[in-house]
Short mmCIF file of N, CA and C in Angstrom, two decimals:
data_model
loop_
_atom_site.label_atom_id
_atom_site.label_comp_id
_atom_site.label_asym_id
_atom_site.label_seq_id
_atom_site.Cartn_x
_atom_site.Cartn_y
_atom_site.Cartn_z
N UNK A 1 53.68 -25.85 34.73
CA UNK A 1 52.02 -27.09 34.29
C UNK A 1 52.27 -27.64 35.40
N UNK A 2 51.42 -27.62 36.41
CA UNK A 2 50.35 -29.03 37.09
C UNK A 2 50.31 -30.27 36.22
N UNK A 3 50.92 -31.30 37.04
CA UNK A 3 50.75 -32.53 35.67
C UNK A 3 49.79 -33.12 36.59
N UNK A 4 48.78 -33.82 35.83
CA UNK A 4 47.38 -34.59 36.34
C UNK A 4 47.54 -35.70 36.06
N UNK A 5 46.81 -36.58 37.11
CA UNK A 5 46.83 -38.02 36.25
C UNK A 5 45.14 -38.86 37.38
N UNK A 6 44.48 -39.11 35.87
CA UNK A 6 43.39 -39.25 36.47
C UNK A 6 42.88 -40.73 36.40
N UNK A 7 42.60 -41.43 37.54
CA UNK A 7 41.78 -42.67 37.27
C UNK A 7 40.81 -43.35 37.89
N UNK A 8 40.28 -44.28 37.93
CA UNK A 8 38.78 -45.59 37.81
C UNK A 8 37.70 -45.26 37.21
N UNK A 9 37.84 -44.98 35.98
CA UNK A 9 37.29 -44.58 35.04
C UNK A 9 36.87 -46.33 34.88
N UNK A 10 35.84 -46.87 34.42
CA UNK A 10 35.39 -48.20 33.88
C UNK A 10 34.12 -47.93 33.14
N UNK A 11 33.92 -49.76 33.33
CA UNK A 11 32.51 -49.87 33.11
C UNK A 11 32.02 -50.12 33.94
N UNK A 12 30.09 -49.93 33.48
CA UNK A 12 29.80 -49.71 34.99
C UNK A 12 27.57 -49.81 34.14
N UNK A 13 26.93 -50.55 34.75
CA UNK A 13 25.77 -50.85 34.35
C UNK A 13 24.61 -49.29 34.83
N UNK A 14 23.96 -49.19 34.22
CA UNK A 14 23.24 -48.14 34.42
C UNK A 14 22.36 -48.05 36.19
N UNK A 15 22.24 -47.53 36.61
CA UNK A 15 22.46 -47.17 38.37
C UNK A 15 23.37 -47.07 39.36
N UNK A 16 24.33 -47.80 38.17
CA UNK A 16 26.05 -48.13 39.59
C UNK A 16 26.37 -46.57 39.63
N UNK A 17 27.82 -46.94 40.63
CA UNK A 17 28.22 -46.25 40.89
C UNK A 17 30.10 -46.20 40.45
N UNK A 18 30.55 -44.81 40.62
CA UNK A 18 32.13 -44.55 40.63
C UNK A 18 32.94 -43.63 40.69
N UNK A 19 34.09 -43.47 41.15
CA UNK A 19 34.90 -42.85 41.51
C UNK A 19 35.77 -42.33 41.24
N UNK A 20 36.14 -41.59 40.56
CA UNK A 20 37.19 -40.56 39.65
C UNK A 20 37.68 -40.33 40.76
N UNK A 21 39.46 -40.86 40.61
CA UNK A 21 40.89 -39.75 41.38
C UNK A 21 41.48 -38.71 40.46
N UNK A 22 42.12 -38.55 40.84
CA UNK A 22 42.94 -37.19 39.94
C UNK A 22 44.43 -36.85 40.87
N UNK A 23 45.61 -37.39 40.90
CA UNK A 23 46.71 -37.15 41.78
C UNK A 23 47.45 -35.89 41.00
N UNK A 24 48.05 -35.08 41.79
CA UNK A 24 47.90 -33.70 40.92
C UNK A 24 49.85 -33.99 41.73
N UNK A 25 50.91 -33.36 40.67
CA UNK A 25 51.94 -32.73 40.67
C UNK A 25 51.55 -31.34 42.19
N UNK A 26 52.91 -31.38 42.48
CA UNK A 26 52.81 -29.56 42.93
C UNK A 26 52.72 -29.33 44.50
N UNK A 27 53.77 -28.40 44.78
CA UNK A 27 53.80 -27.66 46.57
C UNK A 27 53.16 -27.36 46.96
N UNK A 28 51.67 -26.81 46.35
CA UNK A 28 50.68 -26.13 46.30
C UNK A 28 50.08 -26.02 45.82
N UNK A 29 49.16 -27.32 46.00
CA UNK A 29 48.73 -27.93 45.35
C UNK A 29 47.37 -27.52 46.29
N UNK A 30 47.15 -27.46 47.88
CA UNK A 30 46.25 -26.54 48.41
C UNK A 30 45.53 -25.10 48.00
N UNK A 31 46.32 -24.41 47.34
CA UNK A 31 45.94 -22.94 46.72
C UNK A 31 45.12 -23.80 45.22
N UNK A 32 45.28 -24.98 44.53
CA UNK A 32 44.49 -24.58 43.39
C UNK A 32 42.96 -24.72 42.98
N UNK A 33 42.41 -24.01 42.31
CA UNK A 33 40.99 -24.67 41.92
C UNK A 33 40.94 -25.39 41.21
N UNK A 34 40.14 -26.68 41.61
CA UNK A 34 40.86 -28.02 40.21
C UNK A 34 38.99 -28.49 40.21
N UNK A 35 38.59 -28.71 38.83
CA UNK A 35 37.83 -28.66 37.97
C UNK A 35 36.90 -30.62 37.75
N UNK A 36 36.50 -31.21 37.17
CA UNK A 36 36.33 -31.64 36.44
C UNK A 36 35.45 -31.79 35.20
N UNK A 37 35.93 -32.04 33.83
CA UNK A 37 35.03 -31.90 32.83
C UNK A 37 34.96 -33.14 31.61
N UNK A 38 34.15 -33.60 31.02
CA UNK A 38 34.01 -34.57 30.37
C UNK A 38 33.71 -34.12 28.62
N UNK A 39 34.55 -35.49 27.59
CA UNK A 39 33.70 -35.07 26.76
C UNK A 39 33.32 -36.72 26.08
N UNK A 40 32.15 -36.50 25.29
CA UNK A 40 31.20 -37.14 25.58
C UNK A 40 31.63 -38.02 23.69
N UNK A 41 30.94 -38.64 22.95
CA UNK A 41 31.99 -39.06 21.49
C UNK A 41 30.81 -38.34 20.58
N UNK A 42 31.35 -37.37 19.96
CA UNK A 42 30.62 -36.77 19.24
C UNK A 42 30.09 -35.33 20.02
N UNK A 43 30.58 -35.57 20.56
CA UNK A 43 30.57 -33.75 21.76
C UNK A 43 31.55 -32.63 21.86
N UNK A 44 31.13 -31.75 22.21
CA UNK A 44 32.11 -31.15 22.81
C UNK A 44 32.29 -31.41 24.47
N UNK A 45 33.66 -31.11 25.06
CA UNK A 45 33.86 -30.91 25.84
C UNK A 45 32.83 -30.38 27.34
N UNK A 46 33.11 -30.75 28.23
CA UNK A 46 31.65 -29.85 29.20
C UNK A 46 31.89 -29.70 30.26
N UNK A 47 31.65 -28.55 31.20
CA UNK A 47 32.15 -29.08 32.70
C UNK A 47 31.26 -29.96 33.05
N UNK A 48 31.17 -30.44 34.76
CA UNK A 48 31.12 -31.00 35.26
C UNK A 48 30.78 -30.50 36.69
N UNK A 49 32.12 -30.37 37.34
CA UNK A 49 31.73 -30.09 38.92
C UNK A 49 33.50 -28.96 38.62
N UNK A 50 33.31 -28.40 40.31
CA UNK A 50 34.60 -27.26 40.53
C UNK A 50 34.25 -27.18 42.00
N UNK A 51 36.04 -26.72 42.61
CA UNK A 51 35.77 -27.13 43.66
C UNK A 51 37.39 -26.35 43.93
N UNK A 52 36.76 -24.98 45.03
CA UNK A 52 37.85 -24.01 45.61
C UNK A 52 39.02 -24.29 46.42
N UNK A 53 39.88 -23.81 46.54
CA UNK A 53 41.49 -24.17 47.34
C UNK A 53 40.90 -24.82 48.75
N UNK A 54 39.96 -24.30 49.58
CA UNK A 54 39.56 -25.47 49.98
C UNK A 54 38.57 -26.21 50.85
N UNK A 55 38.00 -26.56 49.81
CA UNK A 55 36.60 -27.35 49.32
C UNK A 55 35.34 -26.82 49.66
N UNK A 56 35.58 -25.08 50.69
CA UNK A 56 34.12 -24.76 50.79
C UNK A 56 33.13 -24.71 49.94
N UNK A 57 33.83 -24.68 48.69
CA UNK A 57 32.49 -24.64 47.49
C UNK A 57 32.87 -24.66 46.35
N UNK A 58 31.79 -25.50 45.82
CA UNK A 58 31.26 -26.97 45.29
C UNK A 58 30.62 -26.22 44.00
N UNK A 59 30.47 -26.63 42.90
CA UNK A 59 29.71 -26.15 41.32
C UNK A 59 29.89 -27.50 41.32
N UNK A 60 28.49 -27.64 40.32
CA UNK A 60 28.02 -28.42 39.24
C UNK A 60 27.58 -28.38 38.26
N UNK A 61 27.00 -28.80 37.49
CA UNK A 61 26.19 -29.08 35.97
C UNK A 61 24.88 -29.28 36.35
N UNK A 62 24.09 -28.71 35.89
CA UNK A 62 22.55 -29.21 36.00
C UNK A 62 22.44 -30.73 35.20
N UNK A 63 23.42 -31.35 34.70
CA UNK A 63 22.84 -32.57 34.87
C UNK A 63 23.80 -33.45 35.25
N UNK A 64 24.82 -33.41 36.30
CA UNK A 64 25.07 -34.09 37.51
C UNK A 64 25.11 -33.77 38.88
N UNK A 65 24.30 -32.59 38.90
CA UNK A 65 24.09 -32.08 40.64
C UNK A 65 22.74 -33.23 41.35
N UNK A 66 23.36 -33.46 42.21
CA UNK A 66 22.67 -34.19 43.61
C UNK A 66 22.96 -35.90 43.33
N UNK A 67 24.00 -36.15 41.84
CA UNK A 67 24.06 -37.58 41.70
C UNK A 67 25.78 -37.77 42.15
N UNK A 68 26.45 -36.81 41.49
CA UNK A 68 28.08 -36.52 42.13
C UNK A 68 28.54 -35.40 42.40
N UNK A 69 29.41 -35.66 43.82
CA UNK A 69 29.63 -35.01 44.35
C UNK A 69 31.74 -35.31 44.30
N UNK A 70 31.57 -33.77 44.09
CA UNK A 70 33.11 -33.32 43.86
C UNK A 70 34.38 -33.22 45.25
N UNK A 71 35.45 -33.40 45.58
CA UNK A 71 35.75 -33.58 46.56
C UNK A 71 37.42 -34.07 47.34
N UNK A 72 37.87 -33.13 47.45
CA UNK A 72 38.84 -33.18 47.86
C UNK A 72 40.33 -33.56 49.07
N UNK A 73 41.65 -34.36 49.09
CA UNK A 73 42.55 -33.50 49.91
C UNK A 73 43.85 -33.44 49.77
N UNK A 74 43.74 -32.28 50.49
CA UNK A 74 44.76 -31.36 49.87
C UNK A 74 46.27 -32.42 50.65
N UNK A 75 46.04 -33.00 51.62
CA UNK A 75 46.99 -33.74 52.09
C UNK A 75 47.73 -34.72 51.23
N UNK A 76 47.08 -35.44 50.25
CA UNK A 76 47.32 -36.53 49.59
C UNK A 76 47.17 -35.49 47.43
N UNK A 77 47.35 -34.71 47.47
CA UNK A 77 47.48 -33.38 46.49
C UNK A 77 46.02 -34.38 45.34
N UNK A 78 45.22 -34.76 46.17
CA UNK A 78 44.42 -35.27 44.98
C UNK A 78 42.33 -34.35 45.56
N UNK A 79 42.23 -34.60 43.89
CA UNK A 79 40.76 -34.83 43.82
C UNK A 79 39.78 -36.28 43.41
N UNK A 80 38.77 -36.02 44.10
CA UNK A 80 37.40 -37.22 43.24
C UNK A 80 36.35 -36.37 43.22
N UNK A 81 35.93 -37.15 42.38
CA UNK A 81 34.42 -37.24 41.76
C UNK A 81 33.89 -38.42 42.26
N UNK A 82 32.93 -38.79 42.89
CA UNK A 82 32.02 -39.84 43.31
C UNK A 82 30.86 -39.16 42.75
N UNK A 83 31.09 -40.34 41.41
CA UNK A 83 29.60 -40.48 40.83
C UNK A 83 28.96 -41.78 40.87
N UNK A 84 27.45 -41.31 42.05
CA UNK A 84 26.19 -41.86 41.62
C UNK A 84 25.28 -41.41 40.68
N UNK A 85 24.46 -43.26 40.55
CA UNK A 85 23.10 -43.53 40.18
C UNK A 85 23.11 -43.18 38.21
N UNK A 86 24.71 -43.71 37.67
CA UNK A 86 24.91 -43.42 36.54
C UNK A 86 24.26 -43.28 35.65
N UNK A 87 24.03 -42.58 34.41
CA UNK A 87 23.17 -42.34 33.60
C UNK A 87 23.66 -42.90 31.80
N UNK A 88 23.54 -43.91 30.84
CA UNK A 88 24.32 -43.99 29.64
C UNK A 88 24.98 -42.56 29.32
N UNK A 89 24.43 -41.03 29.60
CA UNK A 89 24.25 -40.12 28.90
C UNK A 89 25.74 -39.35 30.03
N UNK A 90 26.41 -40.58 30.80
CA UNK A 90 27.28 -40.25 31.20
C UNK A 90 28.53 -40.53 30.56
N UNK A 91 28.50 -41.43 30.04
CA UNK A 91 29.22 -41.98 29.22
C UNK A 91 30.51 -41.00 28.16
N UNK A 92 31.68 -40.88 29.22
CA UNK A 92 32.59 -39.74 28.07
C UNK A 92 33.75 -39.97 28.67
N UNK A 93 34.96 -39.21 28.19
CA UNK A 93 36.03 -39.07 29.27
C UNK A 93 35.80 -38.50 29.93
N UNK A 94 36.21 -38.62 31.06
CA UNK A 94 36.66 -37.44 31.88
C UNK A 94 37.59 -37.06 31.89
N UNK A 95 37.94 -35.18 32.07
CA UNK A 95 39.06 -34.85 32.27
C UNK A 95 39.34 -34.46 33.33
N UNK A 96 40.17 -34.29 34.47
CA UNK A 96 41.28 -33.40 35.73
C UNK A 96 41.36 -31.86 34.93
N UNK A 97 41.38 -30.99 35.68
CA UNK A 97 41.39 -29.78 35.36
C UNK A 97 42.13 -28.76 36.56
N UNK A 98 43.13 -27.96 35.90
CA UNK A 98 43.85 -27.42 37.31
C UNK A 98 44.01 -25.88 36.84
N UNK A 99 44.06 -24.66 38.07
CA UNK A 99 43.95 -23.93 38.17
C UNK A 99 44.58 -23.98 38.97
N UNK A 100 45.78 -23.13 39.26
CA UNK A 100 47.27 -23.06 39.85
C UNK A 100 46.89 -21.98 40.90
N UNK A 101 46.40 -20.58 39.78
CA UNK A 101 45.99 -19.98 40.47
C UNK A 101 44.77 -19.43 41.23
N UNK A 102 44.31 -20.05 41.35
CA UNK A 102 43.59 -19.81 41.83
C UNK A 102 41.97 -18.82 41.65
N UNK A 103 41.81 -18.94 40.53
CA UNK A 103 41.84 -17.25 39.77
C UNK A 103 40.48 -17.26 40.14
N UNK A 104 39.51 -16.37 40.05
CA UNK A 104 38.30 -15.92 40.40
C UNK A 104 37.36 -14.87 39.28
N UNK A 105 36.74 -15.87 38.14
CA UNK A 105 36.55 -16.87 37.90
C UNK A 105 37.56 -17.49 37.39
N UNK A 106 37.46 -19.47 37.59
CA UNK A 106 38.95 -20.02 37.65
C UNK A 106 39.58 -19.77 36.07
N UNK A 107 40.49 -20.33 35.88
CA UNK A 107 41.51 -20.29 34.60
C UNK A 107 41.97 -21.66 34.23
N UNK A 108 41.30 -22.89 34.33
CA UNK A 108 41.92 -23.96 34.35
C UNK A 108 43.14 -23.79 33.17
N UNK A 109 43.82 -24.09 33.12
CA UNK A 109 45.35 -23.67 32.16
C UNK A 109 46.57 -25.72 32.51
N UNK A 110 46.17 -26.79 33.07
CA UNK A 110 46.28 -27.44 33.44
C UNK A 110 45.48 -28.82 32.65
N UNK A 111 45.54 -29.44 32.38
CA UNK A 111 45.20 -30.83 32.19
C UNK A 111 45.59 -32.11 32.61
N UNK A 112 44.67 -33.19 32.50
CA UNK A 112 45.12 -34.73 32.67
C UNK A 112 44.70 -34.93 31.77
N UNK A 113 44.70 -36.42 31.09
CA UNK A 113 44.77 -37.13 30.03
C UNK A 113 43.60 -37.50 29.92
N UNK A 114 42.72 -37.69 30.74
CA UNK A 114 41.80 -38.57 30.53
C UNK A 114 40.96 -39.59 31.27
N UNK A 115 39.86 -40.25 31.30
CA UNK A 115 40.00 -41.56 31.98
C UNK A 115 38.86 -42.08 31.11
N UNK A 116 38.34 -43.06 31.36
CA UNK A 116 36.65 -43.55 30.26
C UNK A 116 35.85 -43.97 31.22
N UNK A 117 34.78 -43.44 31.17
CA UNK A 117 33.59 -44.15 31.86
C UNK A 117 32.73 -44.00 30.75
N UNK A 118 31.78 -45.60 30.62
CA UNK A 118 31.33 -46.20 30.44
C UNK A 118 30.20 -46.70 31.06
N UNK A 119 28.17 -46.61 30.09
CA UNK A 119 27.53 -46.60 31.25
C UNK A 119 26.57 -47.51 30.53
N UNK A 120 26.68 -48.37 30.15
CA UNK A 120 25.04 -49.08 29.94
C UNK A 120 23.71 -49.81 30.16
N UNK A 121 23.04 -49.23 29.40
CA UNK A 121 21.78 -49.72 29.83
C UNK A 121 20.86 -50.83 29.88
#
């Protein structure tokens, strides 16, 4: 199992920005597919973004496309989620996830503890 630790969450006003980071363990991080998910209060967990092993392919939920950007730095074993033009609807606990096998479609089997993002109106 891959160990994942998210950071960078906080409180921000609508229209503001935050960058989340996810540090991963493992000696083969460069082969992992990585994703971000979120869970809003009273809601089910939902997909946010996904990036393949070399960063060449990215995928976004319709609700965040053009506002959020997922990226990775394999040399640092880290994946990022840059969030721009945040809305109150983006308020949620954000989770990092990993698919160590790089399956197609991804099978996310490892999860971080989550980091809280709160967007005020």
